[in-house]
PDB file of C-alpha atoms in Angstrom:
ATOM      1  CA  UNK A   1     -42.905   3.149 -23.257  1.00 71.00           C
ATOM      2  CA  UNK A   2     -38.996   4.480 -23.558  1.00 83.00           C
ATOM      3  CA  UNK A   3     -38.891   4.909 -27.016  1.00 85.00           C
ATOM      4  CA  UNK A   4     -40.581   9.350 -26.735  1.00 89.00           C
ATOM      5  CA  UNK A   5     -38.663  10.046 -23.533  1.00 90.00           C
ATOM      6  CA  UNK A   6     -35.546   8.520 -25.159  1.00 91.00           C
ATOM      7  CA  UNK A   7     -36.504  10.779 -29.042  1.00 92.00           C
ATOM      8  CA  UNK A   8     -36.706  13.841 -26.606  1.00 94.00           C
ATOM      9  CA  UNK A   9     -33.176  13.555 -25.153  1.00 94.00           C
ATOM     10  CA  UNK A  10     -31.700  12.644 -28.198  1.00 94.00           C
ATOM     11  CA  UNK A  11     -33.485  15.704 -29.522  1.00 95.00           C
ATOM     12  CA  UNK A  12     -31.656  17.923 -26.545  1.00 96.00           C
ATOM     13  CA  UNK A  13     -28.650  16.424 -26.201  1.00 95.00           C
ATOM     14  CA  UNK A  14     -28.300  17.131 -30.794  1.00 95.00           C
ATOM     15  CA  UNK A  15     -29.032  20.780 -30.329  1.00 97.00           C
ATOM     16  CA  UNK A  16     -27.132  21.597 -27.395  1.00 96.00           C
ATOM     17  CA  UNK A  17     -24.402  19.697 -29.431  1.00 94.00           C
ATOM     18  CA  UNK A  18     -25.104  21.587 -32.598  1.00 95.00           C
ATOM     19  CA  UNK A  19     -24.774  24.967 -30.986  1.00 96.00           C
ATOM     20  CA  UNK A  20     -21.642  23.943 -28.956  1.00 94.00           C
ATOM     21  CA  UNK A  21     -19.459  22.557 -32.344  1.00 93.00           C
ATOM     22  CA  UNK A  22     -21.161  25.843 -34.794  1.00 95.00           C
ATOM     23  CA  UNK A  23     -19.503  27.742 -31.108  1.00 95.00           C
ATOM     24  CA  UNK A  24     -16.241  25.996 -30.288  1.00 93.00           C
ATOM     25  CA  UNK A  25     -15.559  26.121 -34.140  1.00 93.00           C
ATOM     26  CA  UNK A  26     -16.779  29.999 -34.241  1.00 94.00           C
ATOM     27  CA  UNK A  27     -14.085  30.752 -31.085  1.00 95.00           C
ATOM     28  CA  UNK A  28     -10.744  28.737 -32.420  1.00 91.00           C
ATOM     29  CA  UNK A  29     -11.642  31.335 -36.168  1.00 91.00           C
ATOM     30  CA  UNK A  30     -11.746  34.070 -33.527  1.00 92.00           C
ATOM     31  CA  UNK A  31      -8.208  32.866 -31.672  1.00 91.00           C
ATOM     32  CA  UNK A  32      -6.641  32.065 -35.641  1.00 86.00           C
ATOM     33  CA  UNK A  33      -7.390  35.290 -36.944  1.00 87.00           C
ATOM     34  CA  UNK A  34      -6.320  37.379 -33.860  1.00 89.00           C
ATOM     35  CA  UNK A  35      -2.768  35.636 -33.266  1.00 86.00           C
ATOM     36  CA  UNK A  36      -2.360  35.344 -37.038  1.00 82.00           C
ATOM     37  CA  UNK A  37      -1.903  31.956 -36.502  1.00 76.00           C
ATOM     38  CA  UNK A  38      -1.275  29.611 -39.865  1.00 75.00           C
ATOM     39  CA  UNK A  39      -0.881  25.676 -40.215  1.00 75.00           C
ATOM     40  CA  UNK A  40       1.771  24.382 -42.586  1.00 81.00           C
ATOM     41  CA  UNK A  41       1.697  27.503 -44.317  1.00 81.00           C
ATOM     42  CA  UNK A  42      -1.749  28.364 -44.758  1.00 83.00           C
ATOM     43  CA  UNK A  43      -2.390  32.784 -44.808  1.00 85.00           C
ATOM     44  CA  UNK A  44      -4.267  33.133 -41.657  1.00 83.00           C
ATOM     45  CA  UNK A  45      -7.220  35.098 -43.172  1.00 88.00           C
ATOM     46  CA  UNK A  46      -8.139  31.324 -44.802  1.00 88.00           C
ATOM     47  CA  UNK A  47      -7.458  29.294 -41.498  1.00 88.00           C
ATOM     48  CA  UNK A  48      -9.888  31.681 -39.489  1.00 89.00           C
ATOM     49  CA  UNK A  49     -12.446  31.378 -42.539  1.00 91.00           C
ATOM     50  CA  UNK A  50     -12.736  27.627 -42.759  1.00 91.00           C
ATOM     51  CA  UNK A  51     -12.848  27.512 -38.886  1.00 91.00           C
ATOM     52  CA  UNK A  52     -15.959  29.753 -38.547  1.00 94.00           C
ATOM     53  CA  UNK A  53     -17.662  27.938 -42.063  1.00 95.00           C
ATOM     54  CA  UNK A  54     -16.618  24.131 -40.953  1.00 94.00           C
ATOM     55  CA  UNK A  55     -18.333  25.213 -37.471  1.00 95.00           C
ATOM     56  CA  UNK A  56     -21.398  26.873 -39.205  1.00 95.00           C
ATOM     57  CA  UNK A  57     -21.408  23.764 -41.545  1.00 96.00           C
ATOM     58  CA  UNK A  58     -21.454  20.999 -38.983  1.00 95.00           C
ATOM     59  CA  UNK A  59     -23.703  23.153 -36.654  1.00 96.00           C
ATOM     60  CA  UNK A  60     -26.486  23.005 -38.793  1.00 96.00           C
ATOM     61  CA  UNK A  61     -25.692  19.087 -39.802  1.00 96.00           C
ATOM     62  CA  UNK A  62     -26.038  18.411 -36.070  1.00 96.00           C
ATOM     63  CA  UNK A  63     -29.085  20.785 -35.847  1.00 97.00           C
ATOM     64  CA  UNK A  64     -30.662  19.229 -38.808  1.00 96.00           C
ATOM     65  CA  UNK A  65     -30.502  15.987 -36.813  1.00 95.00           C
ATOM     66  CA  UNK A  66     -31.772  17.218 -33.702  1.00 95.00           C
ATOM     67  CA  UNK A  67     -35.034  18.390 -35.797  1.00 96.00           C
ATOM     68  CA  UNK A  68     -35.407  15.235 -36.938  1.00 94.00           C
ATOM     69  CA  UNK A  69     -34.915  13.698 -33.558  1.00 94.00           C
ATOM     70  CA  UNK A  70     -37.697  15.892 -32.966  1.00 95.00           C
ATOM     71  CA  UNK A  71     -39.794  15.494 -35.944  1.00 93.00           C
ATOM     72  CA  UNK A  72     -39.819  11.310 -34.277  1.00 92.00           C
ATOM     73  CA  UNK A  73     -40.150  12.957 -31.095  1.00 92.00           C
ATOM     74  CA  UNK A  74     -44.018  14.536 -31.836  1.00 93.00           C
ATOM     75  CA  UNK A  75     -45.289  12.364 -33.849  1.00 90.00           C
ATOM     76  CA  UNK A  76     -44.358   9.473 -32.153  1.00 86.00           C
ATOM     77  CA  UNK A  77     -43.135   7.358 -35.664  1.00 88.00           C
ATOM     78  CA  UNK A  78     -39.984   6.478 -36.771  1.00 86.00           C
ATOM     79  CA  UNK A  79     -37.832   7.970 -38.503  1.00 88.00           C
ATOM     80  CA  UNK A  80     -38.098   7.332 -42.804  1.00 86.00           C
ATOM     81  CA  UNK A  81     -36.296   7.918 -45.986  1.00 89.00           C
ATOM     82  CA  UNK A  82     -33.579  11.143 -45.687  1.00 92.00           C
ATOM     83  CA  UNK A  83     -33.949  11.515 -41.444  1.00 92.00           C
ATOM     84  CA  UNK A  84     -33.619   8.243 -40.591  1.00 92.00           C
ATOM     85  CA  UNK A  85     -30.465   7.713 -43.154  1.00 94.00           C
ATOM     86  CA  UNK A  86     -29.677  11.781 -41.343  1.00 94.00           C
ATOM     87  CA  UNK A  87     -29.312   9.695 -37.518  1.00 93.00           C
ATOM     88  CA  UNK A  88     -27.864   6.783 -38.603  1.00 94.00           C
ATOM     89  CA  UNK A  89     -25.083   8.927 -40.548  1.00 95.00           C
ATOM     90  CA  UNK A  90     -24.824  10.883 -37.225  1.00 95.00           C
ATOM     91  CA  UNK A  91     -24.329   7.918 -35.505  1.00 95.00           C
ATOM     92  CA  UNK A  92     -21.747   6.655 -37.253  1.00 95.00           C
ATOM     93  CA  UNK A  93     -19.731  10.564 -36.851  1.00 94.00           C
ATOM     94  CA  UNK A  94     -20.224   9.918 -33.356  1.00 94.00           C
ATOM     95  CA  UNK A  95     -18.261   7.092 -33.271  1.00 93.00           C
ATOM     96  CA  UNK A  96     -15.487   7.933 -34.874  1.00 94.00           C
ATOM     97  CA  UNK A  97     -15.294  11.144 -32.847  1.00 91.00           C
ATOM     98  CA  UNK A  98     -15.103   9.555 -29.651  1.00 91.00           C
ATOM     99  CA  UNK A  99     -12.827   6.920 -31.177  1.00 92.00           C
ATOM    100  CA  UNK A 100     -10.539  10.452 -32.177  1.00 91.00           C
ATOM    101  CA  UNK A 101     -11.631  12.238 -28.870  1.00 90.00           C
ATOM    102  CA  UNK A 102     -10.124   8.717 -26.555  1.00 89.00           C
ATOM    103  CA  UNK A 103      -6.535   9.842 -28.352  1.00 88.00           C
ATOM    104  CA  UNK A 104      -6.823  13.383 -27.862  1.00 89.00           C
ATOM    105  CA  UNK A 105      -8.913  14.268 -25.818  1.00 88.00           C
ATOM    106  CA  UNK A 106      -9.514  12.195 -23.323  1.00 89.00           C
ATOM    107  CA  UNK A 107     -11.408   9.210 -22.148  1.00 90.00           C
ATOM    108  CA  UNK A 108     -14.450  11.840 -20.719  1.00 91.00           C
ATOM    109  CA  UNK A 109     -14.943  13.396 -23.992  1.00 90.00           C
ATOM    110  CA  UNK A 110     -15.112   9.334 -25.617  1.00 92.00           C
ATOM    111  CA  UNK A 111     -17.842   8.064 -22.742  1.00 94.00           C
ATOM    112  CA  UNK A 112     -19.795  11.528 -23.873  1.00 92.00           C
ATOM    113  CA  UNK A 113     -19.810  10.323 -27.657  1.00 93.00           C
ATOM    114  CA  UNK A 114     -20.331   6.575 -26.826  1.00 94.00           C
ATOM    115  CA  UNK A 115     -23.383   7.760 -24.258  1.00 94.00           C
ATOM    116  CA  UNK A 116     -24.569  10.161 -27.703  1.00 94.00           C
ATOM    117  CA  UNK A 117     -23.834   7.169 -30.562  1.00 94.00           C
ATOM    118  CA  UNK A 118     -25.947   4.682 -27.328  1.00 94.00           C
ATOM    119  CA  UNK A 119     -28.887   6.939 -27.432  1.00 94.00           C
ATOM    120  CA  UNK A 120     -28.859   7.706 -31.516  1.00 93.00           C
ATOM    121  CA  UNK A 121     -29.041   3.805 -31.727  1.00 93.00           C
ATOM    122  CA  UNK A 122     -31.887   3.297 -29.299  1.00 92.00           C
ATOM    123  CA  UNK A 123     -33.922   5.389 -30.920  1.00 92.00           C
ATOM    124  CA  UNK A 124     -33.531   3.866 -33.964  1.00 91.00           C
ATOM    125  CA  UNK A 125     -33.928   0.321 -32.861  1.00 90.00           C
ATOM    126  CA  UNK A 126     -36.818   1.309 -30.107  1.00 87.00           C
ATOM    127  CA  UNK A 127     -38.920   2.123 -33.366  1.00 77.00           C
ATOM    128  CA  UNK A 128     -37.298  -0.208 -35.357  1.00 71.00           C
ATOM    129  CA  UNK A 129     -40.213  -2.779 -35.042  1.00 64.00           C
ATOM    130  CA  UNK A 130     -43.099  -0.452 -35.359  1.00 57.00           C
ATOM    131  CA  UNK A 131     -42.806  -0.597 -38.760  1.00 52.00           C
ATOM    132  CA  UNK A 132     -42.252  -4.951 -39.357  1.00 49.00           C
ATOM    133  CA  UNK A 133     -45.152  -5.351 -37.182  1.00 50.00           C
ATOM    134  CA  UNK A 134     -47.730  -3.188 -39.610  1.00 46.00           C
ATOM    135  CA  UNK A 135     -46.235  -4.602 -43.020  1.00 45.00           C
ATOM    136  CA  UNK A 136     -47.227  -8.426 -42.194  1.00 48.00           C
ATOM    137  CA  UNK A 137     -50.908  -6.795 -41.189  1.00 48.00           C
ATOM    138  CA  UNK A 138     -53.384  -9.942 -41.637  1.00 51.00           C
ATOM    139  CA  UNK A 139     -52.562 -11.416 -44.595  1.00 48.00           C
ATOM    140  CA  UNK A 140     -50.368 -14.511 -42.931  1.00 48.00           C
ATOM    141  CA  UNK A 141     -53.199 -17.917 -43.111  1.00 52.00           C
ATOM    142  CA  UNK A 142     -54.879 -18.459 -39.939  1.00 52.00           C
ATOM    143  CA  UNK A 143     -57.261 -21.436 -39.023  1.00 55.00           C
ATOM    144  CA  UNK A 144     -60.891 -21.112 -39.637  1.00 54.00           C
ATOM    145  CA  UNK A 145     -63.193 -23.981 -37.393  1.00 56.00           C
ATOM    146  CA  UNK A 146     -64.300 -25.923 -40.310  1.00 60.00           C
ATOM    147  CA  UNK A 147     -60.062 -27.030 -40.721  1.00 58.00           C
ATOM    148  CA  UNK A 148     -58.947 -25.348 -44.285  1.00 56.00           C
ATOM    149  CA  UNK A 149     -56.516 -22.556 -44.248  1.00 55.00           C
ATOM    150  CA  UNK A 150     -57.874 -19.050 -45.287  1.00 53.00           C
ATOM    151  CA  UNK A 151     -56.056 -15.462 -46.293  1.00 53.00           C
ATOM    152  CA  UNK A 152     -56.887 -13.358 -43.574  1.00 51.00           C
ATOM    153  CA  UNK A 153     -59.810 -11.547 -44.817  1.00 50.00           C
ATOM    154  CA  UNK A 154     -61.068 -13.903 -47.649  1.00 50.00           C
ATOM    155  CA  UNK A 155     -63.943 -15.524 -47.061  1.00 50.00           C
ATOM    156  CA  UNK A 156     -63.673 -19.719 -45.605  1.00 51.00           C
ATOM    157  CA  UNK A 157     -64.277 -22.034 -48.084  1.00 53.00           C
ATOM    158  CA  UNK A 158     -67.801 -24.010 -47.836  1.00 53.00           C
ATOM    159  CA  UNK A 159     -66.984 -27.265 -45.721  1.00 54.00           C
ATOM    160  CA  UNK A 160     -68.557 -29.425 -48.983  1.00 53.00           C
ATOM    161  CA  UNK A 161     -65.630 -29.355 -51.131  1.00 53.00           C
ATOM    162  CA  UNK A 162     -65.775 -27.338 -54.438  1.00 50.00           C
TER     163      UNK A 162
END
């Protein structure tokens, strides 16, 4: 199937992205600190510190999403609960980042964000039908040889009535 390889690819991409986001924001914080840059009169030390903290927090968020994808790949089971919510939120974040990247960075960054968005959605959708089949189980009625219907697992009625 395609489920496990997609989960592994999403894991690698999210971990790489977590490291990249944290490194870029840390670098920007160092540059803002060394150049004593300010935006609208904000203290340069606050700019540098907030850039570093934001990079670490955003990097940890993507690392946590990558951990959820890793668990999906190892267990070969659909993400549930908080893990599913994290992956959905990562997909939304990549959609928004893609929209901003188109205007600010260019179409190549947009394509990368859309590709990651597509991978996350593919991961969520390939495991989607797995839980629905197991939930239905044998409870669906079926016809027995005597002509009556019975629920799955129940004893069929006697052919003579009552």
